[in-house]
Amino acid sequence: MISEKNWAKELAKSLINLNQLAEKSIVPASDLQDLQKVKDTFDIRVPNLFIDDIVKGNNALAKQFIPSKNEIIFLPEELEDPIGDSRWSPVEGIVHRYPDRVLFKPTYLCGVYCRFCFRRNKVSDSANNIKSDNAKIAIDYIKSHKEIWEVILTGGDPLVLTDKILQKLLEEISSIEHVKILRFHTRIPSVLPSRVTDSLIQILKNTNKSIWIAVHMNSSEEFTEEAKTALAKLIDNGIPVVLQSVLLKDINDTNIQLVSLLKSAIENRVKPYYIHYPDLAKGTEHFRIPLKRAIELIKGLRGQISGLCIPHLIIDIPGGNGKIAINTHTARESKKNTWEFESPLDGTKITVQYP
Ligand code: SF4
């Protein structure tokens, strides 16, 4: 049995400053001054589990987690709140964009700080975590809105909460009759698999709701033996796991890399659900590929690999205009790099600049 102490110790071993990265020759000392500007804006956390592979030159892991000077290049179309969470936030911690479901964000801390994160302006700062009075207001909001069928715990990463806090939170949500589904958005099974303890499983199983895990993984390299064990433990205990990925330049934007990721998921009983075109978060241009190429990449999978492996390509239309599955029918390039979408929320036509 893995104790809570073990995963906390493991988390404490992650690399969180530039000197640690320089000591392991992950970043050159000559870049430290520029990278300090990045670190001052967007925090660093590199999981202990990936350090050896990054030192050996694994690019898919390094590009996702090691800061780059490109992150302080901000484009005019990049936004602090790219998917418009604040537009749909009636009370702190809740985003109520679609009628039958809410996002609930109890923490902004994570087991890793991804360099492309769409909430990078918020994550890592514990001052952004919801305080207990406001958490109560958030729960009361869910209680008073009978149309809420699903609560999606996200953040940050809800599985970095301690067992005690998580248990209390889940007990509160479990007491709400009209909520039937509890979904966790998490990177934990991949970046901190030791967190998937017996006691965590028990806490999840103790709720009287249908629990789903949407695990965030972007490359087949993240399916380490430890991650496979953590995923199997969830699934063997009756907790279904789906995969959410981000389509990222140099990480999973070739047919070979993408097929390898998607097949790894199915081989581990994880169903690919969404692959997101990267949101327009600040300083993330170096992760985006042309949208036209993204559409072609996903289209090319059909017929090549089992339909079980194929996710929907998703865009969260900036400004809080909702998510759509992208294909040649739902996205139109009106002129070079200018794309038109129709909001699924109210049918509004939205124009967005993408490469
Ligand atoms: S784990 Fe998720 S919320 Fe945290 S930094 Fe990565 S993408 Fe952002």
mmCIF file of C-alpha atoms and ligand atoms in Angstrom:
data_model
loop_
_atom_site.group_PDB
_atom_site.id
_atom_site.type_symbol
_atom_site.label_atom_id
_atom_site.label_comp_id
_atom_site.label_asym_id
_atom_site.label_seq_id
_atom_site.Cartn_x
_atom_site.Cartn_y
_atom_site.Cartn_z
ATOM 1 C CA MET A 1 0.000 0.000 0.000
ATOM 2 C CA ILE A 2 1.340 3.467 -0.939
ATOM 3 C CA SER A 3 0.802 5.971 1.865
ATOM 4 C CA GLU A 4 -0.141 9.598 1.452
ATOM 5 C CA LYS A 5 3.300 10.454 2.867
ATOM 6 C CA ASN A 6 5.011 8.771 -0.083
ATOM 7 C CA TRP A 7 3.252 10.818 -2.716
ATOM 8 C CA ALA A 8 3.803 14.038 -0.808
ATOM 9 C CA LYS A 9 7.512 13.160 -0.585
ATOM 10 C CA GLU A 10 7.565 12.392 -4.294
ATOM 11 C CA LEU A 11 5.888 15.707 -5.058
ATOM 12 C CA ALA A 12 8.489 17.485 -2.931
ATOM 13 C CA LYS A 13 11.231 15.992 -5.104
ATOM 14 C CA SER A 14 10.014 17.762 -8.240
ATOM 15 C CA LEU A 15 12.257 20.470 -9.662
ATOM 16 C CA ILE A 16 10.848 23.908 -8.992
ATOM 17 C CA ASN A 17 13.629 26.375 -9.739
ATOM 18 C CA LEU A 18 16.085 27.207 -12.484
ATOM 19 C CA ASN A 19 19.209 26.400 -10.490
ATOM 20 C CA GLN A 20 17.973 22.826 -10.074
ATOM 21 C CA LEU A 21 17.451 22.600 -13.846
ATOM 22 C CA ALA A 22 20.906 24.088 -14.529
ATOM 23 C CA GLU A 23 22.575 21.681 -12.058
ATOM 24 C CA LYS A 24 21.188 18.769 -14.071
ATOM 25 C CA SER A 25 22.251 20.474 -17.341
ATOM 26 C CA ILE A 26 18.623 20.576 -18.434
ATOM 27 C CA VAL A 27 18.941 24.299 -19.182
ATOM 28 C CA PRO A 28 22.224 26.022 -20.115
ATOM 29 C CA ALA A 29 23.605 28.439 -17.527
ATOM 30 C CA SER A 30 23.794 31.080 -20.267
ATOM 31 C CA ASP A 31 19.966 31.074 -20.530
ATOM 32 C CA LEU A 32 19.318 31.574 -16.834
ATOM 33 C CA GLN A 33 18.851 35.322 -16.963
ATOM 34 C CA ASP A 34 16.197 35.164 -19.713
ATOM 35 C CA LEU A 35 14.531 32.153 -18.145
ATOM 36 C CA GLN A 36 14.255 33.972 -14.835
ATOM 37 C CA LYS A 37 11.828 36.365 -16.561
ATOM 38 C CA VAL A 38 9.780 33.346 -17.619
ATOM 39 C CA LYS A 39 9.881 31.836 -14.134
ATOM 40 C CA ASP A 40 8.791 35.168 -12.610
ATOM 41 C CA THR A 41 5.641 34.989 -14.744
ATOM 42 C CA PHE A 42 4.914 31.266 -15.002
ATOM 43 C CA ASP A 43 5.995 28.869 -12.276
ATOM 44 C CA ILE A 44 8.008 25.688 -12.797
ATOM 45 C CA ARG A 45 7.357 22.181 -11.530
ATOM 46 C CA VAL A 46 8.986 19.219 -13.267
ATOM 47 C CA PRO A 47 7.924 15.813 -11.907
ATOM 48 C CA ASN A 48 10.664 13.673 -10.398
ATOM 49 C CA LEU A 49 9.474 10.738 -12.490
ATOM 50 C CA PHE A 50 10.440 12.463 -15.763
ATOM 51 C CA ILE A 51 13.789 14.010 -14.810
ATOM 52 C CA ASP A 52 16.008 11.127 -15.995
ATOM 53 C CA ASP A 53 14.269 10.936 -19.369
ATOM 54 C CA ILE A 54 14.513 14.704 -19.816
ATOM 55 C CA VAL A 55 18.220 14.622 -18.938
ATOM 56 C CA LYS A 56 18.643 11.884 -21.564
ATOM 57 C CA GLY A 57 17.097 14.241 -24.147
ATOM 58 C CA ASN A 58 13.422 13.235 -24.341
ATOM 59 C CA ASN A 59 11.989 16.160 -26.285
ATOM 60 C CA ALA A 60 8.285 15.347 -25.851
ATOM 61 C CA LEU A 61 8.668 15.623 -22.078
ATOM 62 C CA ALA A 62 11.175 18.490 -22.067
ATOM 63 C CA LYS A 63 9.115 20.766 -24.291
ATOM 64 C CA GLN A 64 6.012 20.239 -22.163
ATOM 65 C CA PHE A 65 7.647 20.937 -18.807
ATOM 66 C CA ILE A 66 10.927 22.874 -19.214
ATOM 67 C CA PRO A 67 10.565 26.667 -19.499
ATOM 68 C CA SER A 68 11.541 28.311 -22.767
ATOM 69 C CA LYS A 69 12.429 31.883 -23.691
ATOM 70 C CA ASN A 70 9.526 31.788 -26.202
ATOM 71 C CA GLU A 71 7.110 32.033 -23.278
ATOM 72 C CA ILE A 72 7.697 35.741 -22.857
ATOM 73 C CA ILE A 73 6.700 36.469 -26.448
ATOM 74 C CA PHE A 74 3.045 37.481 -26.179
ATOM 75 C CA LEU A 75 0.915 37.815 -29.334
ATOM 76 C CA PRO A 76 -1.935 40.354 -29.483
ATOM 77 C CA GLU A 77 -4.517 37.567 -29.873
ATOM 78 C CA GLU A 78 -3.276 35.696 -26.785
ATOM 79 C CA LEU A 79 -5.397 36.109 -23.672
ATOM 80 C CA GLU A 80 -5.068 35.789 -19.876
ATOM 81 C CA ASP A 81 -8.359 33.886 -19.744
ATOM 82 C CA PRO A 82 -8.439 32.265 -23.198
ATOM 83 C CA ILE A 83 -11.583 30.185 -22.758
ATOM 84 C CA GLY A 84 -13.512 32.900 -20.925
ATOM 85 C CA ASP A 85 -13.979 31.160 -17.562
ATOM 86 C CA SER A 86 -14.646 34.472 -15.824
ATOM 87 C CA ARG A 87 -17.571 35.281 -18.165
ATOM 88 C CA TRP A 88 -19.427 32.212 -16.862
ATOM 89 C CA SER A 89 -18.398 32.313 -13.212
ATOM 90 C CA PRO A 90 -21.426 33.162 -11.047
ATOM 91 C CA VAL A 91 -19.510 32.565 -7.781
ATOM 92 C CA GLU A 92 -15.845 31.960 -7.021
ATOM 93 C CA GLY A 93 -14.663 28.472 -8.005
ATOM 94 C CA ILE A 94 -17.616 27.708 -10.322
ATOM 95 C CA VAL A 95 -17.849 27.992 -14.110
ATOM 96 C CA HIS A 96 -21.391 27.394 -15.367
ATOM 97 C CA ARG A 97 -21.071 27.594 -19.159
ATOM 98 C CA TYR A 98 -23.459 24.778 -20.157
ATOM 99 C CA PRO A 99 -26.825 24.173 -18.475
ATOM 100 C CA ASP A 100 -26.350 20.656 -17.087
ATOM 101 C CA ARG A 101 -22.778 20.843 -15.832
ATOM 102 C CA VAL A 102 -20.381 23.044 -13.905
ATOM 103 C CA LEU A 103 -16.646 23.213 -13.456
ATOM 104 C CA PHE A 104 -15.640 23.358 -9.812
ATOM 105 C CA LYS A 105 -12.072 24.542 -9.176
ATOM 106 C CA PRO A 106 -11.076 23.854 -5.549
ATOM 107 C CA THR A 107 -7.339 24.438 -6.105
ATOM 108 C CA TYR A 108 -4.961 25.981 -8.597
ATOM 109 C CA LEU A 109 -2.037 23.775 -7.563
ATOM 110 C CA CYS A 110 -0.846 20.933 -9.822
ATOM 111 C CA GLY A 111 1.662 18.078 -9.820
ATOM 112 C CA VAL A 112 3.399 19.723 -12.788
ATOM 113 C CA TYR A 113 3.286 23.128 -14.486
ATOM 114 C CA CYS A 114 2.749 22.574 -18.198
ATOM 115 C CA ARG A 115 4.331 25.259 -20.358
ATOM 116 C CA PHE A 116 1.225 25.505 -22.576
ATOM 117 C CA CYS A 117 -1.385 25.544 -19.794
ATOM 118 C CA PHE A 118 -4.563 27.445 -20.670
ATOM 119 C CA ARG A 119 -4.938 28.553 -17.033
ATOM 120 C CA ARG A 120 -1.266 29.499 -16.680
ATOM 121 C CA ASN A 121 -2.148 32.945 -15.382
ATOM 122 C CA LYS A 122 -3.797 31.337 -12.368
ATOM 123 C CA VAL A 123 -2.126 28.000 -11.649
ATOM 124 C CA SER A 124 0.597 27.544 -9.018
ATOM 125 C CA ASP A 125 -0.498 30.498 -6.868
ATOM 126 C CA SER A 126 -2.092 29.133 -3.722
ATOM 127 C CA ALA A 127 -3.571 32.598 -3.120
ATOM 128 C CA ASN A 128 -5.972 31.736 -5.983
ATOM 129 C CA ASN A 129 -7.231 28.625 -4.152
ATOM 130 C CA ILE A 130 -10.789 28.863 -2.975
ATOM 131 C CA LYS A 131 -11.194 29.741 0.722
ATOM 132 C CA SER A 132 -13.532 27.613 2.818
ATOM 133 C CA ASP A 133 -16.298 30.281 3.045
ATOM 134 C CA ASN A 134 -16.339 30.616 -0.727
ATOM 135 C CA ALA A 135 -16.205 26.837 -1.186
ATOM 136 C CA LYS A 136 -19.422 26.690 0.838
ATOM 137 C CA ILE A 137 -20.966 29.345 -1.422
ATOM 138 C CA ALA A 138 -19.883 27.286 -4.460
ATOM 139 C CA ILE A 139 -21.492 24.129 -3.033
ATOM 140 C CA ASP A 140 -24.654 26.091 -2.221
ATOM 141 C CA TYR A 141 -24.724 27.302 -5.833
ATOM 142 C CA ILE A 142 -24.658 23.683 -7.064
ATOM 143 C CA LYS A 143 -27.359 22.753 -4.543
ATOM 144 C CA SER A 144 -29.644 25.549 -5.672
ATOM 145 C CA HIS A 145 -29.314 24.766 -9.404
ATOM 146 C CA LYS A 146 -31.277 21.582 -9.940
ATOM 147 C CA GLU A 147 -30.330 21.438 -13.632
ATOM 148 C CA ILE A 148 -26.704 20.555 -12.686
ATOM 149 C CA TRP A 149 -26.299 16.861 -13.486
ATOM 150 C CA GLU A 150 -22.487 16.756 -13.625
ATOM 151 C CA VAL A 151 -19.774 18.401 -11.529
ATOM 152 C CA ILE A 152 -16.346 18.531 -13.151
ATOM 153 C CA LEU A 153 -13.581 18.939 -10.596
ATOM 154 C CA THR A 154 -10.684 20.722 -12.199
ATOM 155 C CA GLY A 155 -8.330 23.548 -11.379
ATOM 156 C CA GLY A 156 -5.357 23.199 -11.067
ATOM 157 C CA ASP A 157 -5.441 19.525 -10.320
ATOM 158 C CA PRO A 158 -8.068 18.353 -7.804
ATOM 159 C CA LEU A 159 -6.089 15.182 -7.012
ATOM 160 C CA VAL A 160 -3.307 17.186 -5.330
ATOM 161 C CA LEU A 161 -5.754 17.872 -2.511
ATOM 162 C CA THR A 162 -5.075 15.820 0.603
ATOM 163 C CA ASP A 163 -7.324 12.861 1.320
ATOM 164 C CA LYS A 164 -8.934 14.740 4.191
ATOM 165 C CA ILE A 165 -9.903 17.785 2.100
ATOM 166 C CA LEU A 166 -10.955 15.697 -0.871
ATOM 167 C CA GLN A 167 -13.099 13.416 1.256
ATOM 168 C CA LYS A 168 -14.917 16.360 2.841
ATOM 169 C CA LEU A 169 -15.498 17.967 -0.545
ATOM 170 C CA LEU A 170 -16.812 14.761 -2.082
ATOM 171 C CA GLU A 171 -19.103 14.147 0.882
ATOM 172 C CA GLU A 172 -20.624 17.598 0.366
ATOM 173 C CA ILE A 173 -21.156 17.060 -3.353
ATOM 174 C CA SER A 174 -22.408 13.503 -2.830
ATOM 175 C CA SER A 175 -25.192 14.831 -0.630
ATOM 176 C CA ILE A 176 -26.673 16.755 -3.577
ATOM 177 C CA GLU A 177 -29.394 14.556 -5.000
ATOM 178 C CA HIS A 178 -29.602 16.052 -8.515
ATOM 179 C CA VAL A 179 -25.838 15.684 -9.155
ATOM 180 C CA LYS A 180 -25.308 12.253 -10.700
ATOM 181 C CA ILE A 181 -21.831 12.461 -12.230
ATOM 182 C CA LEU A 182 -18.503 13.528 -10.750
ATOM 183 C CA ARG A 183 -15.716 13.972 -13.267
ATOM 184 C CA PHE A 184 -12.081 14.696 -12.358
ATOM 185 C CA HIS A 185 -9.787 16.457 -14.794
ATOM 186 C CA THR A 186 -6.298 15.456 -13.746
ATOM 187 C CA ARG A 187 -2.737 14.842 -14.839
ATOM 188 C CA ILE A 188 -1.927 12.949 -11.621
ATOM 189 C CA PRO A 189 -1.949 9.307 -12.894
ATOM 190 C CA SER A 190 0.827 10.316 -15.285
ATOM 191 C CA VAL A 191 2.888 12.896 -13.375
ATOM 192 C CA LEU A 192 2.448 11.640 -9.794
ATOM 193 C CA PRO A 193 1.122 8.064 -10.031
ATOM 194 C CA SER A 194 2.033 7.364 -6.385
ATOM 195 C CA ARG A 195 -0.924 9.653 -5.506
ATOM 196 C CA VAL A 196 -3.309 6.919 -6.725
ATOM 197 C CA THR A 197 -3.312 5.289 -3.302
ATOM 198 C CA ASP A 198 -5.684 2.689 -1.875
ATOM 199 C CA SER A 199 -7.177 5.385 0.307
ATOM 200 C CA LEU A 200 -7.786 7.654 -2.691
ATOM 201 C CA ILE A 201 -9.574 4.818 -4.465
ATOM 202 C CA GLN A 202 -11.673 4.229 -1.368
ATOM 203 C CA ILE A 203 -12.614 7.922 -1.132
ATOM 204 C CA LEU A 204 -13.693 7.907 -4.784
ATOM 205 C CA LYS A 205 -15.653 4.685 -4.378
ATOM 206 C CA ASN A 206 -17.384 5.950 -1.243
ATOM 207 C CA THR A 207 -19.306 8.590 -3.170
ATOM 208 C CA ASN A 208 -22.732 7.533 -4.361
ATOM 209 C CA LYS A 209 -22.122 9.134 -7.765
ATOM 210 C CA SER A 210 -20.833 7.868 -11.062
ATOM 211 C CA ILE A 211 -17.137 8.827 -11.017
ATOM 212 C CA TRP A 212 -15.182 9.500 -14.212
ATOM 213 C CA ILE A 213 -11.546 10.433 -14.637
ATOM 214 C CA ALA A 214 -10.378 12.473 -17.642
ATOM 215 C CA VAL A 215 -6.622 12.033 -17.585
ATOM 216 C CA HIS A 216 -4.451 14.579 -19.371
ATOM 217 C CA MET A 217 -1.521 12.960 -21.257
ATOM 218 C CA ASN A 218 0.067 14.139 -24.483
ATOM 219 C CA SER A 219 2.740 11.632 -25.495
ATOM 220 C CA SER A 220 3.231 7.882 -25.341
ATOM 221 C CA GLU A 221 6.323 8.525 -23.170
ATOM 222 C CA GLU A 222 3.971 9.514 -20.348
ATOM 223 C CA PHE A 223 2.680 5.925 -20.196
ATOM 224 C CA THR A 224 5.446 4.847 -17.832
ATOM 225 C CA GLU A 225 5.136 1.579 -15.900
ATOM 226 C CA GLU A 226 4.098 3.638 -12.872
ATOM 227 C CA ALA A 227 1.426 5.485 -14.847
ATOM 228 C CA LYS A 228 0.107 2.212 -16.305
ATOM 229 C CA THR A 229 -0.187 0.783 -12.788
ATOM 230 C CA ALA A 230 -2.043 3.866 -11.529
ATOM 231 C CA LEU A 231 -4.456 3.813 -14.491
ATOM 232 C CA ALA A 232 -5.072 0.071 -14.079
ATOM 233 C CA LYS A 233 -5.792 0.580 -10.386
ATOM 234 C CA LEU A 234 -8.477 3.153 -11.153
ATOM 235 C CA ILE A 235 -10.044 1.078 -13.924
ATOM 236 C CA ASP A 236 -9.897 -2.227 -12.005
ATOM 237 C CA ASN A 237 -11.794 -0.469 -9.235
ATOM 238 C CA GLY A 238 -14.621 0.396 -11.599
ATOM 239 C CA ILE A 239 -13.600 3.989 -12.349
ATOM 240 C CA PRO A 240 -13.669 4.677 -16.098
ATOM 241 C CA VAL A 241 -10.799 6.755 -17.496
ATOM 242 C CA VAL A 242 -10.868 8.817 -20.701
ATOM 243 C CA LEU A 243 -7.972 10.647 -22.305
ATOM 244 C CA GLN A 244 -7.796 14.381 -22.895
ATOM 245 C CA SER A 245 -4.772 15.618 -24.811
ATOM 246 C CA VAL A 246 -3.572 18.857 -26.308
ATOM 247 C CA LEU A 247 -2.292 18.808 -29.892
ATOM 248 C CA LEU A 248 1.208 20.210 -29.462
ATOM 249 C CA LYS A 249 3.898 21.108 -31.971
ATOM 250 C CA ASP A 250 6.945 18.783 -31.798
ATOM 251 C CA ILE A 251 5.229 16.624 -29.137
ATOM 252 C CA ASN A 252 2.347 14.846 -30.836
ATOM 253 C CA ASP A 253 1.907 16.641 -34.172
ATOM 254 C CA THR A 254 3.235 13.907 -36.447
ATOM 255 C CA ASN A 255 1.166 10.906 -37.478
ATOM 256 C CA ILE A 256 3.680 8.561 -35.796
ATOM 257 C CA GLN A 257 3.661 10.431 -32.464
ATOM 258 C CA LEU A 258 -0.099 10.786 -32.416
ATOM 259 C CA VAL A 259 -0.818 7.159 -33.317
ATOM 260 C CA SER A 260 1.631 6.042 -30.644
ATOM 261 C CA LEU A 261 -0.141 8.182 -27.999
ATOM 262 C CA LEU A 262 -3.643 7.049 -28.972
ATOM 263 C CA LYS A 263 -2.736 3.360 -29.214
ATOM 264 C CA SER A 264 -0.948 3.523 -25.841
ATOM 265 C CA ALA A 265 -4.156 4.858 -24.350
ATOM 266 C CA ILE A 266 -6.387 2.101 -25.751
ATOM 267 C CA GLU A 267 -3.840 -0.588 -24.828
ATOM 268 C CA ASN A 268 -4.208 0.672 -21.256
ATOM 269 C CA ARG A 269 -8.032 0.730 -21.448
ATOM 270 C CA VAL A 270 -8.160 4.547 -21.586
ATOM 271 C CA LYS A 271 -10.562 5.865 -24.253
ATOM 272 C CA PRO A 272 -9.277 8.889 -26.243
ATOM 273 C CA TYR A 273 -12.016 11.490 -25.811
ATOM 274 C CA TYR A 274 -10.823 14.982 -26.751
ATOM 275 C CA ILE A 275 -7.674 16.334 -28.357
ATOM 276 C CA HIS A 276 -7.660 20.084 -27.930
ATOM 277 C CA TYR A 277 -6.229 22.548 -30.380
ATOM 278 C CA PRO A 278 -4.090 24.700 -28.020
ATOM 279 C CA ASP A 279 -5.940 27.634 -26.485
ATOM 280 C CA LEU A 280 -4.646 31.156 -27.056
ATOM 281 C CA ALA A 281 -2.877 31.332 -23.682
ATOM 282 C CA LYS A 282 -0.131 33.924 -23.310
ATOM 283 C CA GLY A 283 3.326 32.930 -24.535
ATOM 284 C CA THR A 284 2.267 29.628 -26.121
ATOM 285 C CA GLU A 285 2.586 30.349 -29.848
ATOM 286 C CA HIS A 286 5.503 27.883 -30.132
ATOM 287 C CA PHE A 287 3.078 25.044 -29.308
ATOM 288 C CA ARG A 288 0.544 25.755 -32.081
ATOM 289 C CA ILE A 289 0.489 24.187 -35.536
ATOM 290 C CA PRO A 290 -1.650 25.552 -38.396
ATOM 291 C CA LEU A 291 -5.275 24.700 -37.711
ATOM 292 C CA LYS A 292 -5.647 23.354 -41.245
ATOM 293 C CA ARG A 293 -2.839 20.865 -40.553
ATOM 294 C CA ALA A 294 -4.455 19.857 -37.249
ATOM 295 C CA ILE A 295 -7.710 19.026 -39.067
ATOM 296 C CA GLU A 296 -5.822 16.994 -41.701
ATOM 297 C CA LEU A 297 -3.853 15.135 -39.023
ATOM 298 C CA ILE A 298 -6.987 13.935 -37.225
ATOM 299 C CA LYS A 299 -8.829 13.193 -40.493
ATOM 300 C CA GLY A 300 -5.900 11.005 -41.584
ATOM 301 C CA LEU A 301 -6.387 8.708 -38.578
ATOM 302 C CA ARG A 302 -9.739 7.408 -39.844
ATOM 303 C CA GLY A 303 -9.139 4.115 -41.647
ATOM 304 C CA GLN A 304 -5.536 3.976 -40.471
ATOM 305 C CA ILE A 305 -6.182 3.015 -36.861
ATOM 306 C CA SER A 306 -9.067 1.491 -34.932
ATOM 307 C CA GLY A 307 -11.996 3.845 -34.431
ATOM 308 C CA LEU A 308 -11.616 3.151 -30.698
ATOM 309 C CA CYS A 309 -8.424 5.213 -30.761
ATOM 310 C CA ILE A 310 -9.829 8.313 -32.448
ATOM 311 C CA PRO A 311 -10.643 11.384 -30.334
ATOM 312 C CA HIS A 312 -12.609 14.493 -31.330
ATOM 313 C CA LEU A 313 -10.482 17.497 -32.278
ATOM 314 C CA ILE A 314 -11.811 20.303 -30.108
ATOM 315 C CA ILE A 315 -11.530 24.075 -30.052
ATOM 316 C CA ASP A 316 -12.691 26.110 -27.120
ATOM 317 C CA ILE A 317 -13.794 29.258 -28.933
ATOM 318 C CA PRO A 318 -12.049 32.208 -27.210
ATOM 319 C CA GLY A 319 -14.112 34.534 -25.054
ATOM 320 C CA GLY A 320 -16.144 31.760 -23.421
ATOM 321 C CA ASN A 321 -18.097 30.981 -26.606
ATOM 322 C CA GLY A 322 -18.038 27.232 -25.979
ATOM 323 C CA LYS A 323 -16.379 24.114 -27.313
ATOM 324 C CA ILE A 324 -16.850 22.695 -30.778
ATOM 325 C CA ALA A 325 -15.604 19.557 -32.488
ATOM 326 C CA ILE A 326 -13.562 20.846 -35.417
ATOM 327 C CA ASN A 327 -13.733 19.477 -38.926
ATOM 328 C CA THR A 328 -14.080 20.924 -42.390
ATOM 329 C CA HIS A 329 -17.804 21.526 -41.779
ATOM 330 C CA THR A 330 -17.516 23.375 -38.460
ATOM 331 C CA ALA A 331 -14.485 25.590 -39.157
ATOM 332 C CA ARG A 332 -14.078 27.934 -42.123
ATOM 333 C CA GLU A 333 -10.941 29.878 -43.002
ATOM 334 C CA SER A 334 -12.425 33.120 -44.354
ATOM 335 C CA LYS A 335 -9.024 34.547 -45.231
ATOM 336 C CA LYS A 336 -5.470 33.493 -44.401
ATOM 337 C CA ASN A 337 -5.184 32.736 -40.657
ATOM 338 C CA THR A 338 -8.702 34.033 -39.962
ATOM 339 C CA TRP A 339 -11.180 31.354 -38.936
ATOM 340 C CA GLU A 340 -14.918 31.541 -38.400
ATOM 341 C CA PHE A 341 -16.831 29.405 -35.920
ATOM 342 C CA GLU A 342 -20.398 29.287 -34.699
ATOM 343 C CA SER A 343 -20.834 29.348 -30.929
ATOM 344 C CA PRO A 344 -22.673 26.222 -29.706
ATOM 345 C CA LEU A 345 -24.104 28.377 -26.912
ATOM 346 C CA ASP A 346 -26.089 30.920 -28.931
ATOM 347 C CA GLY A 347 -25.158 30.497 -32.599
ATOM 348 C CA THR A 348 -23.077 33.717 -32.682
ATOM 349 C CA LYS A 349 -20.485 33.803 -35.471
ATOM 350 C CA ILE A 350 -17.013 34.264 -33.957
ATOM 351 C CA THR A 351 -13.847 35.177 -35.864
ATOM 352 C CA VAL A 352 -10.499 34.057 -34.439
ATOM 353 C CA GLN A 353 -6.879 34.464 -35.575
ATOM 354 C CA TYR A 354 -5.095 31.100 -35.681
ATOM 355 C CA PRO A 355 -1.957 30.219 -37.658
HETATM 356 S S1 SF4 B 1 -1.817 20.024 -14.973
HETATM 357 FE FE1 SF4 B 1 -3.475 21.006 -16.137
HETATM 358 S S2 SF4 B 1 -4.017 22.845 -14.952
HETATM 359 FE FE2 SF4 B 1 -2.001 22.119 -14.221
HETATM 360 S S3 SF4 B 1 -0.499 23.245 -15.410
HETATM 361 FE FE3 SF4 B 1 -0.869 21.327 -16.522
HETATM 362 S S4 SF4 B 1 -2.500 21.833 -17.976
HETATM 363 FE FE4 SF4 B 1 -2.472 23.458 -16.441
#
